[in-house]
C-alpha cells in the first residue's frame, strides 16, 4: 500500500509519498515529494471582481485592482470578459468591474498577471470560461478513449439549458474514472460556474469569488484521489 507521510518544521510543511516495490522483500521508494513553505502567500487561482484602474494602450494592457492597492496586469486581448457593471461597449475600459483570475503571482518588480478566461478545476475535468470545445490532457494518448469520451461529453453538453460559454479539458485522472463520475463532476462545475457569475453581479469590486485550496491540501487530495489505497501517517495533530 502507498504511504503518504506528512510532517512540519518551523519553515515548511513536508509531504512524501512512498510507493511499495513489487517484491515484498524490497524497501519502499519515495515517488513524490512536496515542500510547502509556511510563508506561502500565493494568489494563483483566486478569482476576484477586479476594478480597472488604468488602461495603457501602448502596451495593450490594463492594470486591475483585485484588492485595495493590489494591482494585477491584464492583457487587453481577452475573449468576452464577464463585466459586472453597466457597459455600452465590450472593450475593457477604465472604471470597469469584471471577473479576473490570478495566473501568476507578482514578482519583485512586476504585478501579478490576470486573465478573464477563468477556470474551475475538478478532479477529472477543468471548465474554462470562453475556451470552447473539448480537449484532453497531453498525458492521455488513448485515441479510442478520447473519441468515446468526446461523444459522451458532447451529448451531455447538448442537453444544457444555458448557452455554452465555456470549454472543457479532461484531466489525466479522468482516464481511469467512470463516465458517470466525470459527468457528475462536470454538472457540479457548470452549476458552480453559473452561480459564481450570478453572485458576481450582486457584489462590489475586490470581492473574492473563489479562493484556491492551499497547495498542501491539493497535494494530499491528488494522492487520495488515486484508485490505489493510500495510508496517511503524520506526527502533527494539525
GROMACS .gro file of C-alpha atoms in nm:
model
  238
    1UNK     CA    1   0.000   0.000   0.000
    2UNK     CA    2   0.118   0.352  -0.076
    3UNK     CA    3   0.202   0.572   0.223
    4UNK     CA    4   0.172   0.948   0.249
    5UNK     CA    5   0.396   1.092   0.524
    6UNK     CA    6   0.310   1.442   0.648
    7UNK     CA    7   0.529   1.640   0.886
    8UNK     CA    8   0.611   2.001   0.962
    9UNK     CA    9   0.908   2.219   1.059
   10UNK     CA   10   0.906   2.584   1.159
   11UNK     CA   11   0.978   2.680   0.798
   12UNK     CA   12   0.763   2.442   0.596
   13UNK     CA   13   0.523   2.150   0.574
   14UNK     CA   14   0.657   1.839   0.405
   15UNK     CA   15   0.473   1.559   0.224
   16UNK     CA   16   0.639   1.243   0.094
   17UNK     CA   17   0.471   0.958  -0.093
   18UNK     CA   18   0.626   0.612  -0.060
   19UNK     CA   19   0.548   0.353  -0.326
   20UNK     CA   20   0.586  -0.018  -0.248
   21UNK     CA   21   0.805  -0.227  -0.474
   22UNK     CA   22   0.663  -0.531  -0.648
   23UNK     CA   23   0.871  -0.761  -0.431
   24UNK     CA   24   0.772  -0.778  -0.063
   25UNK     CA   25   1.139  -0.811   0.035
   26UNK     CA   26   1.242  -0.478  -0.116
   27UNK     CA   27   1.213  -0.146   0.063
   28UNK     CA   28   0.966   0.128  -0.027
   29UNK     CA   29   1.077   0.410  -0.252
   30UNK     CA   30   0.983   0.777  -0.234
   31UNK     CA   31   0.784   0.853  -0.552
   32UNK     CA   32   0.668   1.209  -0.490
   33UNK     CA   33   0.779   1.489  -0.257
   34UNK     CA   34   0.611   1.819  -0.176
   35UNK     CA   35   0.766   2.110   0.016
   36UNK     CA   36   0.528   2.387   0.123
   37UNK     CA   37   0.681   2.696   0.292
   38UNK     CA   38   0.489   2.836   0.586
   39UNK     CA   39   0.508   3.188   0.441
   40UNK     CA   40   0.345   3.084   0.112
   41UNK     CA   41   0.102   3.356   0.011
   42UNK     CA   42   0.033   3.265  -0.349
   43UNK     CA   43  -0.280   3.412  -0.506
   44UNK     CA   44  -0.263   3.194  -0.819
   45UNK     CA   45  -0.606   3.051  -0.898
   46UNK     CA   46  -0.800   3.303  -0.690
   47UNK     CA   47  -1.093   3.465  -0.871
   48UNK     CA   48  -1.190   3.825  -0.793
   49UNK     CA   49  -1.411   4.108  -0.905
   50UNK     CA   50  -1.134   4.332  -1.034
   51UNK     CA   51  -1.157   4.708  -1.080
   52UNK     CA   52  -0.982   4.855  -1.384
   53UNK     CA   53  -0.772   5.143  -1.257
   54UNK     CA   54  -0.579   5.223  -1.577
   55UNK     CA   55  -0.578   5.121  -1.942
   56UNK     CA   56  -0.241   5.163  -2.114
   57UNK     CA   57  -0.297   5.128  -2.488
   58UNK     CA   58   0.068   5.143  -2.595
   59UNK     CA   59   0.140   4.817  -2.408
   60UNK     CA   60  -0.207   4.670  -2.478
   61UNK     CA   61  -0.276   4.611  -2.110
   62UNK     CA   62  -0.485   4.723  -1.818
   63UNK     CA   63  -0.390   4.750  -1.453
   64UNK     CA   64  -0.665   4.596  -1.246
   65UNK     CA   65  -0.709   4.631  -0.871
   66UNK     CA   66  -0.804   4.299  -0.706
   67UNK     CA   67  -0.778   4.436  -0.353
   68UNK     CA   68  -0.711   4.785  -0.214
   69UNK     CA   69  -0.376   4.896  -0.360
   70UNK     CA   70  -0.302   4.548  -0.500
   71UNK     CA   71  -0.275   4.566  -0.878
   72UNK     CA   72  -0.261   4.297  -1.143
   73UNK     CA   73  -0.154   4.314  -1.509
   74UNK     CA   74  -0.429   4.219  -1.756
   75UNK     CA   75  -0.354   4.193  -2.131
   76UNK     CA   76  -0.630   4.368  -2.326
   77UNK     CA   77  -0.670   4.085  -2.576
   78UNK     CA   78  -0.930   3.896  -2.374
   79UNK     CA   79  -1.224   3.691  -2.503
   80UNK     CA   80  -1.568   3.811  -2.386
   81UNK     CA   81  -1.486   3.926  -2.031
   82UNK     CA   82  -1.766   3.897  -1.774
   83UNK     CA   83  -1.839   4.256  -1.673
   84UNK     CA   84  -2.032   4.323  -1.352
   85UNK     CA   85  -2.104   4.686  -1.432
   86UNK     CA   86  -2.321   4.858  -1.691
   87UNK     CA   87  -2.147   4.876  -2.026
   88UNK     CA   88  -2.200   5.031  -2.368
   89UNK     CA   89  -1.903   4.851  -2.520
   90UNK     CA   90  -1.732   4.512  -2.495
   91UNK     CA   91  -1.392   4.682  -2.462
   92UNK     CA   92  -1.216   4.690  -2.126
   93UNK     CA   93  -1.227   5.049  -2.003
   94UNK     CA   94  -1.105   5.244  -1.702
   95UNK     CA   95  -1.352   5.212  -1.416
   96UNK     CA   96  -1.491   4.872  -1.523
   97UNK     CA   97  -1.555   4.592  -1.277
   98UNK     CA   98  -1.503   4.244  -1.420
   99UNK     CA   99  -1.422   3.887  -1.320
  100UNK     CA  100  -1.049   3.806  -1.326
  101UNK     CA  101  -0.833   3.515  -1.214
  102UNK     CA  102  -0.470   3.529  -1.100
  103UNK     CA  103  -0.248   3.316  -1.325
  104UNK     CA  104   0.094   3.432  -1.198
  105UNK     CA  105   0.199   3.584  -0.866
  106UNK     CA  106   0.367   3.922  -0.852
  107UNK     CA  107   0.745   3.942  -0.864
  108UNK     CA  108   0.986   4.188  -0.709
  109UNK     CA  109   0.923   4.444  -0.980
  110UNK     CA  110   0.620   4.307  -1.165
  111UNK     CA  111   0.250   4.290  -1.084
  112UNK     CA  112   0.054   3.968  -1.070
  113UNK     CA  113  -0.073   3.851  -1.411
  114UNK     CA  114  -0.451   3.821  -1.458
  115UNK     CA  115  -0.690   3.670  -1.710
  116UNK     CA  116  -1.062   3.698  -1.775
  117UNK     CA  117  -1.059   3.337  -1.901
  118UNK     CA  118  -1.113   3.199  -1.552
  119UNK     CA  119  -1.122   2.827  -1.477
  120UNK     CA  120  -1.285   2.593  -1.228
  121UNK     CA  121  -1.083   2.277  -1.166
  122UNK     CA  122  -1.223   1.943  -1.057
  123UNK     CA  123  -1.060   1.606  -1.001
  124UNK     CA  124  -1.134   1.486  -1.355
  125UNK     CA  125  -1.213   1.793  -1.565
  126UNK     CA  126  -1.140   2.164  -1.590
  127UNK     CA  127  -1.407   2.409  -1.702
  128UNK     CA  128  -1.270   2.728  -1.860
  129UNK     CA  129  -1.468   3.040  -1.948
  130UNK     CA  130  -1.466   3.116  -2.323
  131UNK     CA  131  -1.227   2.833  -2.411
  132UNK     CA  132  -1.464   2.649  -2.641
  133UNK     CA  133  -1.453   2.280  -2.725
  134UNK     CA  134  -1.341   1.960  -2.555
  135UNK     CA  135  -0.972   1.896  -2.500
  136UNK     CA  136  -0.769   1.628  -2.324
  137UNK     CA  137  -0.459   1.619  -2.107
  138UNK     CA  138  -0.143   1.574  -2.312
  139UNK     CA  139  -0.072   1.265  -2.100
  140UNK     CA  140  -0.379   1.084  -2.238
  141UNK     CA  141  -0.270   0.904  -2.557
  142UNK     CA  142  -0.561   0.660  -2.598
  143UNK     CA  143  -0.742   0.778  -2.913
  144UNK     CA  144  -1.030   0.535  -2.862
  145UNK     CA  145  -1.089   0.675  -2.514
  146UNK     CA  146  -1.078   1.031  -2.645
  147UNK     CA  147  -1.325   0.956  -2.923
  148UNK     CA  148  -1.570   0.779  -2.693
  149UNK     CA  149  -1.542   1.038  -2.415
  150UNK     CA  150  -1.578   1.329  -2.658
  151UNK     CA  151  -1.902   1.182  -2.794
  152UNK     CA  152  -2.047   1.137  -2.445
  153UNK     CA  153  -1.945   1.486  -2.333
  154UNK     CA  154  -2.087   1.645  -2.648
  155UNK     CA  155  -2.416   1.464  -2.591
  156UNK     CA  156  -2.419   1.584  -2.230
  157UNK     CA  157  -2.348   1.944  -2.330
  158UNK     CA  158  -2.618   1.943  -2.598
  159UNK     CA  159  -2.874   1.893  -2.322
  160UNK     CA  160  -2.765   2.200  -2.125
  161UNK     CA  161  -3.034   2.468  -2.098
  162UNK     CA  162  -2.790   2.761  -2.092
  163UNK     CA  163  -2.556   2.876  -2.374
  164UNK     CA  164  -2.213   2.714  -2.376
  165UNK     CA  165  -1.976   2.994  -2.279
  166UNK     CA  166  -1.705   2.756  -2.157
  167UNK     CA  167  -1.480   2.476  -2.271
  168UNK     CA  168  -1.373   2.150  -2.106
  169UNK     CA  169  -1.039   1.982  -2.050
  170UNK     CA  170  -1.036   1.618  -1.939
  171UNK     CA  171  -0.754   1.579  -1.687
  172UNK     CA  172  -0.517   1.282  -1.663
  173UNK     CA  173  -0.714   1.148  -1.366
  174UNK     CA  174  -1.021   1.128  -1.589
  175UNK     CA  175  -0.869   0.849  -1.796
  176UNK     CA  176  -0.936   0.584  -1.531
  177UNK     CA  177  -1.258   0.734  -1.394
  178UNK     CA  178  -1.609   0.610  -1.466
  179UNK     CA  179  -1.801   0.816  -1.719
  180UNK     CA  180  -2.078   0.878  -1.467
  181UNK     CA  181  -1.825   1.017  -1.218
  182UNK     CA  182  -1.693   1.258  -1.480
  183UNK     CA  183  -2.041   1.370  -1.584
  184UNK     CA  184  -2.148   1.427  -1.222
  185UNK     CA  185  -1.840   1.639  -1.158
  186UNK     CA  186  -1.892   1.834  -1.480
  187UNK     CA  187  -2.254   1.901  -1.385
  188UNK     CA  188  -2.138   2.035  -1.049
  189UNK     CA  189  -1.872   2.258  -1.209
  190UNK     CA  190  -2.125   2.401  -1.455
  191UNK     CA  191  -2.363   2.482  -1.168
  192UNK     CA  192  -2.079   2.649  -0.973
  193UNK     CA  193  -1.978   2.844  -1.285
  194UNK     CA  194  -2.324   2.995  -1.333
  195UNK     CA  195  -2.371   3.053  -0.959
  196UNK     CA  196  -2.040   3.241  -0.939
  197UNK     CA  197  -2.128   3.468  -1.233
  198UNK     CA  198  -2.472   3.541  -1.083
  199UNK     CA  199  -2.313   3.617  -0.745
  200UNK     CA  200  -2.057   3.850  -0.906
  201UNK     CA  201  -2.335   4.067  -1.047
  202UNK     CA  202  -2.453   4.139  -0.691
  203UNK     CA  203  -2.113   4.216  -0.539
  204UNK     CA  204  -1.871   4.510  -0.536
  205UNK     CA  205  -1.513   4.544  -0.658
  206UNK     CA  206  -1.238   4.344  -0.482
  207UNK     CA  207  -1.481   4.067  -0.383
  208UNK     CA  208  -1.310   3.727  -0.363
  209UNK     CA  209  -1.535   3.492  -0.562
  210UNK     CA  210  -1.319   3.182  -0.526
  211UNK     CA  211  -1.011   3.108  -0.318
  212UNK     CA  212  -0.773   2.835  -0.425
  213UNK     CA  213  -0.712   2.550  -0.182
  214UNK     CA  214  -0.375   2.555   0.000
  215UNK     CA  215  -0.104   2.373  -0.203
  216UNK     CA  216  -0.059   2.109   0.068
  217UNK     CA  217  -0.429   2.024   0.060
  218UNK     CA  218  -0.422   1.994  -0.318
  219UNK     CA  219  -0.120   1.763  -0.295
  220UNK     CA  220  -0.300   1.539  -0.044
  221UNK     CA  221  -0.623   1.537  -0.244
  222UNK     CA  222  -0.434   1.433  -0.556
  223UNK     CA  223  -0.281   1.138  -0.373
  224UNK     CA  224  -0.601   1.011  -0.216
  225UNK     CA  225  -0.796   1.054  -0.540
  226UNK     CA  226  -0.597   0.772  -0.699
  227UNK     CA  227  -0.757   0.430  -0.726
  228UNK     CA  228  -0.482   0.266  -0.520
  229UNK     CA  229  -0.532   0.280  -0.140
  230UNK     CA  230  -0.313   0.530   0.044
  231UNK     CA  231  -0.229   0.526   0.415
  232UNK     CA  232  -0.170   0.870   0.569
  233UNK     CA  233   0.082   0.900   0.854
  234UNK     CA  234   0.165   1.220   1.040
  235UNK     CA  235   0.321   1.338   1.364
  236UNK     CA  236   0.125   1.664   1.355
  237UNK     CA  237  -0.215   1.693   1.519
  238UNK     CA  238  -0.294   1.993   1.300
   0.00000   0.00000   0.00000
